[in-house]
JSON list of C-alpha atoms in Angstrom, two decimals:
[
{"chain": "A", "resi": 1, "resn": "GLY", "atom": "CA", "xyz": [20.00, -18.21, -17.22]},
{"chain": "A", "resi": 2, "resn": "LEU", "atom": "CA", "xyz": [17.28, -17.89, -19.96]},
{"chain": "A", "resi": 3, "resn": "THR", "atom": "CA", "xyz": [16.77, -20.61, -23.00]},
{"chain": "A", "resi": 4, "resn": "PHE", "atom": "CA", "xyz": [14.23, -20.59, -25.82]},
{"chain": "A", "resi": 5, "resn": "THR", "atom": "CA", "xyz": [12.22, -23.78, -24.41]},
{"chain": "A", "resi": 6, "resn": "ASN", "atom": "CA", "xyz": [10.30, -24.76, -20.67]},
{"chain": "A", "resi": 7, "resn": "LYS", "atom": "CA", "xyz": [13.09, -27.96, -22.01]},
{"chain": "A", "resi": 8, "resn": "ALA", "atom": "CA", "xyz": [16.52, -26.42, -22.22]},
{"chain": "A", "resi": 9, "resn": "ALA", "atom": "CA", "xyz": [15.72, -24.47, -19.52]},
{"chain": "A", "resi": 10, "resn": "SER", "atom": "CA", "xyz": [15.85, -28.25, -17.11]},
{"chain": "A", "resi": 11, "resn": "GLU", "atom": "CA", "xyz": [18.85, -28.90, -18.82]},
{"chain": "A", "resi": 12, "resn": "LEU", "atom": "CA", "xyz": [20.16, -25.06, -18.24]},
{"chain": "A", "resi": 13, "resn": "ALA", "atom": "CA", "xyz": [19.31, -25.54, -14.58]},
{"chain": "A", "resi": 14, "resn": "GLY", "atom": "CA", "xyz": [20.58, -29.21, -13.67]},
{"chain": "A", "resi": 15, "resn": "ARG", "atom": "CA", "xyz": [23.97, -28.20, -15.60]},
{"chain": "A", "resi": 16, "resn": "LEU", "atom": "CA", "xyz": [24.16, -24.35, -13.82]},
{"chain": "A", "resi": 17, "resn": "ARG", "atom": "CA", "xyz": [23.32, -26.64, -9.97]},
{"chain": "A", "resi": 18, "resn": "THR", "atom": "CA", "xyz": [26.54, -28.32, -10.92]},
{"chain": "A", "resi": 19, "resn": "ALA", "atom": "CA", "xyz": [28.46, -25.29, -11.88]},
{"chain": "A", "resi": 20, "resn": "LEU", "atom": "CA", "xyz": [27.76, -23.68, -9.23]},
{"chain": "A", "resi": 21, "resn": "ALA", "atom": "CA", "xyz": [28.25, -26.52, -6.78]},
{"chain": "A", "resi": 22, "resn": "ARG", "atom": "CA", "xyz": [31.88, -27.11, -8.18]},
{"chain": "A", "resi": 23, "resn": "ALA", "atom": "CA", "xyz": [32.61, -23.48, -7.92]},
{"chain": "A", "resi": 24, "resn": "GLY", "atom": "CA", "xyz": [32.13, -23.91, -4.07]},
{"chain": "A", "resi": 25, "resn": "VAL", "atom": "CA", "xyz": [28.57, -21.09, -4.43]},
{"chain": "A", "resi": 26, "resn": "THR", "atom": "CA", "xyz": [26.69, -23.44, -3.22]},
{"chain": "A", "resi": 27, "resn": "PRO", "atom": "CA", "xyz": [26.71, -27.61, -1.26]},
{"chain": "A", "resi": 28, "resn": "ARG", "atom": "CA", "xyz": [27.32, -30.56, -2.66]},
{"chain": "A", "resi": 29, "resn": "PRO", "atom": "CA", "xyz": [25.13, -33.41, -2.03]},
{"chain": "A", "resi": 30, "resn": "SER", "atom": "CA", "xyz": [26.53, -36.15, -0.21]},
{"chain": "A", "resi": 31, "resn": "SER", "atom": "CA", "xyz": [24.33, -38.74, -3.13]},
{"chain": "A", "resi": 32, "resn": "PRO", "atom": "CA", "xyz": [22.83, -38.09, -5.09]},
{"chain": "A", "resi": 33, "resn": "LEU", "atom": "CA", "xyz": [18.55, -38.14, -3.47]},
{"chain": "A", "resi": 34, "resn": "GLU", "atom": "CA", "xyz": [19.62, -35.68, -0.96]},
{"chain": "A", "resi": 35, "resn": "LEU", "atom": "CA", "xyz": [17.93, -32.60, -0.93]},
{"chain": "A", "resi": 36, "resn": "VAL", "atom": "CA", "xyz": [20.51, -30.17, -1.02]},
{"chain": "A", "resi": 37, "resn": "PRO", "atom": "CA", "xyz": [19.26, -26.76, 0.42]},
{"chain": "A", "resi": 38, "resn": "GLU", "atom": "CA", "xyz": [17.36, -24.17, -1.90]},
{"chain": "A", "resi": 39, "resn": "VAL", "atom": "CA", "xyz": [20.13, -21.69, -1.11]},
{"chain": "A", "resi": 40, "resn": "GLY", "atom": "CA", "xyz": [22.20, -21.09, -4.63]},
{"chain": "A", "resi": 41, "resn": "GLU", "atom": "CA", "xyz": [19.32, -22.37, -6.27]},
{"chain": "A", "resi": 42, "resn": "PRO", "atom": "CA", "xyz": [19.58, -21.64, -10.01]},
{"chain": "A", "resi": 43, "resn": "VAL", "atom": "CA", "xyz": [16.52, -19.45, -11.49]},
{"chain": "A", "resi": 44, "resn": "VAL", "atom": "CA", "xyz": [15.84, -19.93, -15.44]},
{"chain": "A", "resi": 45, "resn": "SER", "atom": "CA", "xyz": [13.67, -19.30, -17.17]},
{"chain": "A", "resi": 46, "resn": "THR", "atom": "CA", "xyz": [13.01, -19.37, -21.22]},
{"chain": "A", "resi": 47, "resn": "TYR", "atom": "CA", "xyz": [12.28, -15.24, -22.38]},
{"chain": "A", "resi": 48, "resn": "HIS", "atom": "CA", "xyz": [8.90, -14.82, -22.66]},
{"chain": "A", "resi": 49, "resn": "ALA", "atom": "CA", "xyz": [8.15, -16.85, -19.03]},
{"chain": "A", "resi": 50, "resn": "PHE", "atom": "CA", "xyz": [11.30, -13.86, -17.91]},
{"chain": "A", "resi": 51, "resn": "ALA", "atom": "CA", "xyz": [9.56, -11.11, -19.51]},
{"chain": "A", "resi": 52, "resn": "GLY", "atom": "CA", "xyz": [6.17, -11.97, -18.41]},
{"chain": "A", "resi": 53, "resn": "ARG", "atom": "CA", "xyz": [7.63, -11.29, -14.61]},
{"chain": "A", "resi": 54, "resn": "LEU", "atom": "CA", "xyz": [9.36, -8.18, -15.22]},
{"chain": "A", "resi": 55, "resn": "VAL", "atom": "CA", "xyz": [5.68, -6.78, -17.38]},
{"chain": "A", "resi": 56, "resn": "THR", "atom": "CA", "xyz": [3.62, -7.72, -14.17]},
{"chain": "A", "resi": 57, "resn": "GLU", "atom": "CA", "xyz": [6.62, -6.69, -11.86]},
{"chain": "A", "resi": 58, "resn": "HIS", "atom": "CA", "xyz": [7.52, -3.85, -13.53]},
{"chain": "A", "resi": 59, "resn": "GLY", "atom": "CA", "xyz": [5.03, -3.16, -16.47]},
{"chain": "A", "resi": 60, "resn": "LEU", "atom": "CA", "xyz": [3.11, -0.45, -14.08]},
{"chain": "A", "resi": 61, "resn": "ARG", "atom": "CA", "xyz": [6.06, 1.85, -15.12]},
{"chain": "A", "resi": 62, "resn": "LEU", "atom": "CA", "xyz": [5.11, 2.02, -18.50]},
{"chain": "A", "resi": 63, "resn": "GLY", "atom": "CA", "xyz": [0.97, 1.93, -18.18]},
{"chain": "A", "resi": 64, "resn": "VAL", "atom": "CA", "xyz": [0.84, -1.55, -18.84]},
{"chain": "A", "resi": 65, "resn": "GLU", "atom": "CA", "xyz": [-1.79, -3.11, -16.63]},
{"chain": "A", "resi": 66, "resn": "PRO", "atom": "CA", "xyz": [0.67, -6.49, -13.85]},
{"chain": "A", "resi": 67, "resn": "ARG", "atom": "CA", "xyz": [-2.79, -8.72, -14.85]},
{"chain": "A", "resi": 68, "resn": "SER", "atom": "CA", "xyz": [-3.47, -7.99, -18.26]},
{"chain": "A", "resi": 69, "resn": "ARG", "atom": "CA", "xyz": [-4.09, -11.39, -20.48]},
{"chain": "A", "resi": 70, "resn": "LEU", "atom": "CA", "xyz": [-2.09, -12.61, -21.84]},
{"chain": "A", "resi": 71, "resn": "LEU", "atom": "CA", "xyz": [-3.24, -13.86, -25.04]},
{"chain": "A", "resi": 72, "resn": "ALA", "atom": "CA", "xyz": [-2.39, -16.97, -26.38]},
{"chain": "A", "resi": 73, "resn": "ASP", "atom": "CA", "xyz": [-2.27, -18.53, -30.19]},
{"chain": "A", "resi": 74, "resn": "ALA", "atom": "CA", "xyz": [-6.00, -18.88, -30.44]},
{"chain": "A", "resi": 75, "resn": "THR", "atom": "CA", "xyz": [-7.37, -16.36, -29.01]},
{"chain": "A", "resi": 76, "resn": "ARG", "atom": "CA", "xyz": [-4.29, -13.74, -31.30]},
{"chain": "A", "resi": 77, "resn": "TYR", "atom": "CA", "xyz": [-6.06, -15.49, -34.36]},
{"chain": "A", "resi": 78, "resn": "GLN", "atom": "CA", "xyz": [-9.33, -14.43, -33.83]},
{"chain": "A", "resi": 79, "resn": "LEU", "atom": "CA", "xyz": [-8.91, -11.29, -32.17]},
{"chain": "A", "resi": 80, "resn": "ALA", "atom": "CA", "xyz": [-7.01, -10.30, -35.99]},
{"chain": "A", "resi": 81, "resn": "ALA", "atom": "CA", "xyz": [-10.18, -11.55, -37.32]},
{"chain": "A", "resi": 82, "resn": "ARG", "atom": "CA", "xyz": [-12.97, -9.57, -35.48]},
{"chain": "A", "resi": 83, "resn": "VAL", "atom": "CA", "xyz": [-9.86, -6.58, -36.78]},
{"chain": "A", "resi": 84, "resn": "LEU", "atom": "CA", "xyz": [-10.61, -7.05, -39.79]},
{"chain": "A", "resi": 85, "resn": "ARG", "atom": "CA", "xyz": [-14.35, -7.96, -39.77]},
{"chain": "A", "resi": 86, "resn": "ARG", "atom": "CA", "xyz": [-15.03, -4.88, -38.11]},
{"chain": "A", "resi": 87, "resn": "HIS", "atom": "CA", "xyz": [-12.47, -2.64, -40.08]},
{"chain": "A", "resi": 88, "resn": "ARG", "atom": "CA", "xyz": [-14.87, 0.01, -41.70]},
{"chain": "A", "resi": 89, "resn": "GLY", "atom": "CA", "xyz": [-11.92, 2.41, -43.81]},
{"chain": "A", "resi": 90, "resn": "PRO", "atom": "CA", "xyz": [-10.84, 1.47, -47.48]},
{"chain": "A", "resi": 91, "resn": "ILE", "atom": "CA", "xyz": [-8.22, -1.64, -48.35]},
{"chain": "A", "resi": 92, "resn": "THR", "atom": "CA", "xyz": [-7.48, -1.98, -51.79]},
{"chain": "A", "resi": 93, "resn": "HIS", "atom": "CA", "xyz": [-4.84, -3.71, -51.83]},
{"chain": "A", "resi": 94, "resn": "LEU", "atom": "CA", "xyz": [-4.83, -6.77, -49.59]},
{"chain": "A", "resi": 95, "resn": "THR", "atom": "CA", "xyz": [-6.07, -9.10, -51.76]},
{"chain": "A", "resi": 96, "resn": "ASN", "atom": "CA", "xyz": [-5.66, -12.24, -50.01]},
{"chain": "A", "resi": 97, "resn": "PRO", "atom": "CA", "xyz": [-8.51, -14.46, -48.75]},
{"chain": "A", "resi": 98, "resn": "LEU", "atom": "CA", "xyz": [-9.20, -13.38, -44.54]},
{"chain": "A", "resi": 99, "resn": "SER", "atom": "CA", "xyz": [-7.55, -16.48, -43.22]},
{"chain": "A", "resi": 100, "resn": "MET", "atom": "CA", "xyz": [-4.27, -14.81, -44.67]},
{"chain": "A", "resi": 101, "resn": "LEU", "atom": "CA", "xyz": [-4.80, -11.53, -43.65]},
{"chain": "A", "resi": 102, "resn": "VAL", "atom": "CA", "xyz": [-5.18, -12.73, -40.26]},
{"chain": "A", "resi": 103, "resn": "GLY", "atom": "CA", "xyz": [-1.92, -14.91, -40.48]},
{"chain": "A", "resi": 104, "resn": "ASP", "atom": "CA", "xyz": [-0.10, -11.03, -42.22]},
{"chain": "A", "resi": 105, "resn": "LEU", "atom": "CA", "xyz": [-1.88, -9.21, -39.10]},
{"chain": "A", "resi": 106, "resn": "VAL", "atom": "CA", "xyz": [-0.58, -11.58, -36.50]},
{"chain": "A", "resi": 107, "resn": "ALA", "atom": "CA", "xyz": [2.91, -11.44, -38.91]},
{"chain": "A", "resi": 108, "resn": "LEU", "atom": "CA", "xyz": [2.89, -8.04, -38.91]},
{"chain": "A", "resi": 109, "resn": "ASP", "atom": "CA", "xyz": [2.76, -7.07, -35.27]},
{"chain": "A", "resi": 110, "resn": "GLY", "atom": "CA", "xyz": [4.59, -9.64, -33.39]},
{"chain": "A", "resi": 111, "resn": "ARG", "atom": "CA", "xyz": [8.23, -8.46, -35.64]},
{"chain": "A", "resi": 112, "resn": "THR", "atom": "CA", "xyz": [7.37, -5.25, -34.51]},
{"chain": "A", "resi": 113, "resn": "GLY", "atom": "CA", "xyz": [5.77, -5.68, -31.74]},
{"chain": "A", "resi": 114, "resn": "SER", "atom": "CA", "xyz": [8.93, -7.32, -30.49]},
{"chain": "A", "resi": 115, "resn": "LYS", "atom": "CA", "xyz": [11.85, -4.84, -32.25]},
{"chain": "A", "resi": 116, "resn": "GLY", "atom": "CA", "xyz": [9.80, -2.62, -29.95]},
{"chain": "A", "resi": 117, "resn": "HIS", "atom": "CA", "xyz": [11.45, 0.27, -32.27]},
{"chain": "A", "resi": 118, "resn": "CYS", "atom": "CA", "xyz": [9.26, 1.79, -35.51]},
{"chain": "A", "resi": 119, "resn": "ASP", "atom": "CA", "xyz": [12.26, 2.16, -37.93]},
{"chain": "A", "resi": 120, "resn": "ASP", "atom": "CA", "xyz": [11.18, -1.53, -39.01]},
{"chain": "A", "resi": 121, "resn": "LEU", "atom": "CA", "xyz": [7.52, -0.21, -39.43]},
{"chain": "A", "resi": 122, "resn": "ARG", "atom": "CA", "xyz": [8.14, 2.76, -41.12]},
{"chain": "A", "resi": 123, "resn": "THR", "atom": "CA", "xyz": [10.67, 1.43, -43.75]},
{"chain": "A", "resi": 124, "resn": "MET", "atom": "CA", "xyz": [7.31, -1.15, -44.71]},
{"chain": "A", "resi": 125, "resn": "ALA", "atom": "CA", "xyz": [4.68, 1.20, -44.70]},
{"chain": "A", "resi": 126, "resn": "ALA", "atom": "CA", "xyz": [6.71, 3.21, -47.40]},
{"chain": "A", "resi": 127, "resn": "ALA", "atom": "CA", "xyz": [8.10, -0.53, -49.17]},
{"chain": "A", "resi": 128, "resn": "SER", "atom": "CA", "xyz": [4.08, -1.59, -49.81]},
{"chain": "A", "resi": 129, "resn": "ARG", "atom": "CA", "xyz": [0.62, -0.21, -50.53]},
{"chain": "A", "resi": 130, "resn": "LYS", "atom": "CA", "xyz": [0.04, -3.87, -48.47]},
{"chain": "A", "resi": 131, "resn": "ARG", "atom": "CA", "xyz": [1.56, -3.24, -45.78]},
{"chain": "A", "resi": 132, "resn": "SER", "atom": "CA", "xyz": [0.72, 0.26, -45.23]},
{"chain": "A", "resi": 133, "resn": "GLU", "atom": "CA", "xyz": [-3.03, -1.25, -45.22]},
{"chain": "A", "resi": 134, "resn": "LEU", "atom": "CA", "xyz": [-1.52, -4.40, -43.00]},
{"chain": "A", "resi": 135, "resn": "THR", "atom": "CA", "xyz": [0.38, -1.20, -40.91]},
{"chain": "A", "resi": 136, "resn": "THR", "atom": "CA", "xyz": [-3.41, 0.20, -40.54]},
{"chain": "A", "resi": 137, "resn": "LEU", "atom": "CA", "xyz": [-5.04, -2.34, -38.67]},
{"chain": "A", "resi": 138, "resn": "VAL", "atom": "CA", "xyz": [-2.24, -3.75, -37.23]},
{"chain": "A", "resi": 139, "resn": "ARG", "atom": "CA", "xyz": [-2.80, -0.75, -34.54]},
{"chain": "A", "resi": 140, "resn": "ALA", "atom": "CA", "xyz": [-6.65, -1.22, -35.04]},
{"chain": "A", "resi": 141, "resn": "TYR", "atom": "CA", "xyz": [-5.94, -4.67, -33.72]},
{"chain": "A", "resi": 142, "resn": "ARG", "atom": "CA", "xyz": [-3.33, -3.79, -30.88]},
{"chain": "A", "resi": 143, "resn": "GLN", "atom": "CA", "xyz": [-5.98, -1.21, -29.63]},
{"chain": "A", "resi": 144, "resn": "ALA", "atom": "CA", "xyz": [-8.16, -4.32, -29.45]},
{"chain": "A", "resi": 145, "resn": "LYS", "atom": "CA", "xyz": [-5.73, -6.34, -27.74]},
{"chain": "A", "resi": 146, "resn": "SER", "atom": "CA", "xyz": [-5.49, -2.41, -25.59]},
{"chain": "A", "resi": 147, "resn": "ASP", "atom": "CA", "xyz": [-9.56, -2.48, -25.26]},
{"chain": "A", "resi": 148, "resn": "LEU", "atom": "CA", "xyz": [-9.76, -5.95, -23.90]},
{"chain": "A", "resi": 149, "resn": "ASP", "atom": "CA", "xyz": [-6.39, -5.46, -20.96]},
{"chain": "A", "resi": 150, "resn": "ALA", "atom": "CA", "xyz": [-4.21, -8.18, -23.29]},
{"chain": "A", "resi": 151, "resn": "ILE", "atom": "CA", "xyz": [-1.33, -8.73, -23.87]},
{"chain": "A", "resi": 152, "resn": "ASP", "atom": "CA", "xyz": [1.01, -11.70, -25.85]},
{"chain": "A", "resi": 153, "resn": "PHE", "atom": "CA", "xyz": [3.79, -12.86, -25.75]},
{"chain": "A", "resi": 154, "resn": "GLY", "atom": "CA", "xyz": [6.35, -10.97, -28.65]},
{"chain": "A", "resi": 155, "resn": "ASP", "atom": "CA", "xyz": [4.49, -7.36, -26.27]},
{"chain": "A", "resi": 156, "resn": "GLN", "atom": "CA", "xyz": [5.53, -9.07, -23.34]},
{"chain": "A", "resi": 157, "resn": "VAL", "atom": "CA", "xyz": [8.97, -9.42, -24.95]},
{"chain": "A", "resi": 158, "resn": "ALA", "atom": "CA", "xyz": [8.73, -5.42, -25.96]},
{"chain": "A", "resi": 159, "resn": "LEU", "atom": "CA", "xyz": [7.44, -4.61, -23.14]},
{"chain": "A", "resi": 160, "resn": "ALA", "atom": "CA", "xyz": [10.63, -6.08, -20.67]},
{"chain": "A", "resi": 161, "resn": "ALA", "atom": "CA", "xyz": [12.43, -4.46, -23.04]},
{"chain": "A", "resi": 162, "resn": "ARG", "atom": "CA", "xyz": [11.67, -1.43, -22.08]},
{"chain": "A", "resi": 163, "resn": "LEU", "atom": "CA", "xyz": [11.47, -1.72, -18.72]},
{"chain": "A", "resi": 164, "resn": "ALA", "atom": "CA", "xyz": [15.56, -2.75, -19.32]},
{"chain": "A", "resi": 165, "resn": "GLU", "atom": "CA", "xyz": [16.32, 0.60, -21.64]},
{"chain": "A", "resi": 166, "resn": "THR", "atom": "CA", "xyz": [14.34, 2.51, -19.61]},
{"chain": "A", "resi": 167, "resn": "LEU", "atom": "CA", "xyz": [14.54, 2.87, -16.02]},
{"chain": "A", "resi": 168, "resn": "PRO", "atom": "CA", "xyz": [17.60, 1.54, -14.94]},
{"chain": "A", "resi": 169, "resn": "GLU", "atom": "CA", "xyz": [15.64, 1.40, -11.20]},
{"chain": "A", "resi": 170, "resn": "VAL", "atom": "CA", "xyz": [14.24, -2.52, -13.26]},
{"chain": "A", "resi": 171, "resn": "GLY", "atom": "CA", "xyz": [18.05, -3.73, -13.71]},
{"chain": "A", "resi": 172, "resn": "VAL", "atom": "CA", "xyz": [19.29, -2.55, -10.71]},
{"chain": "A", "resi": 173, "resn": "ALA", "atom": "CA", "xyz": [16.21, -4.61, -8.60]},
{"chain": "A", "resi": 174, "resn": "GLU", "atom": "CA", "xyz": [17.38, -8.28, -11.34]},
{"chain": "A", "resi": 175, "resn": "ARG", "atom": "CA", "xyz": [21.35, -8.47, -9.70]},
{"chain": "A", "resi": 176, "resn": "GLU", "atom": "CA", "xyz": [19.57, -7.61, -6.25]},
{"chain": "A", "resi": 177, "resn": "ARG", "atom": "CA", "xyz": [18.28, -11.40, -7.28]},
{"chain": "A", "resi": 178, "resn": "SER", "atom": "CA", "xyz": [20.58, -12.79, -8.13]},
{"chain": "A", "resi": 179, "resn": "VAL", "atom": "CA", "xyz": [25.16, -13.40, -6.43]},
{"chain": "A", "resi": 180, "resn": "VAL", "atom": "CA", "xyz": [25.91, -15.87, -8.99]},
{"chain": "A", "resi": 181, "resn": "VAL", "atom": "CA", "xyz": [24.84, -14.15, -12.88]}
]
């Protein structure tokens, strides 16, 4: 099962256990305190955790190191600020203060990276000179993440989507893990 938060994952796991027991797929406990064997134990995680596992297990197929460092939010903003401070190209249309540009940079990287396609990026660049300059910085930010062998949550989801879309063997391996989906 996949869901958005850890709390929802815990609740979903409970509902799945009950449904699997009712369907006769797993044994029913005779009392609430009885431990049920792990056979048929549902696997539930957040989308990001699932994407992270896929990237760890199959990322090398896309050239991504399995031990890439996952950037927390604070670190993402620090890295984006470093990219902005080190940028030496012309910036004439991005007039917001550095603190706001950092947020814009991280937000645009997240929006375009998690979709996995460049069409939206091209549309935004054509629509705005500001966005065009910001996309240059996004490339520098992505290169900085790559130099650190680091990815963020958005990258994990985008990479997991690429794995699923381009490598059928990943889907086969995932289906083999579960009796019931």
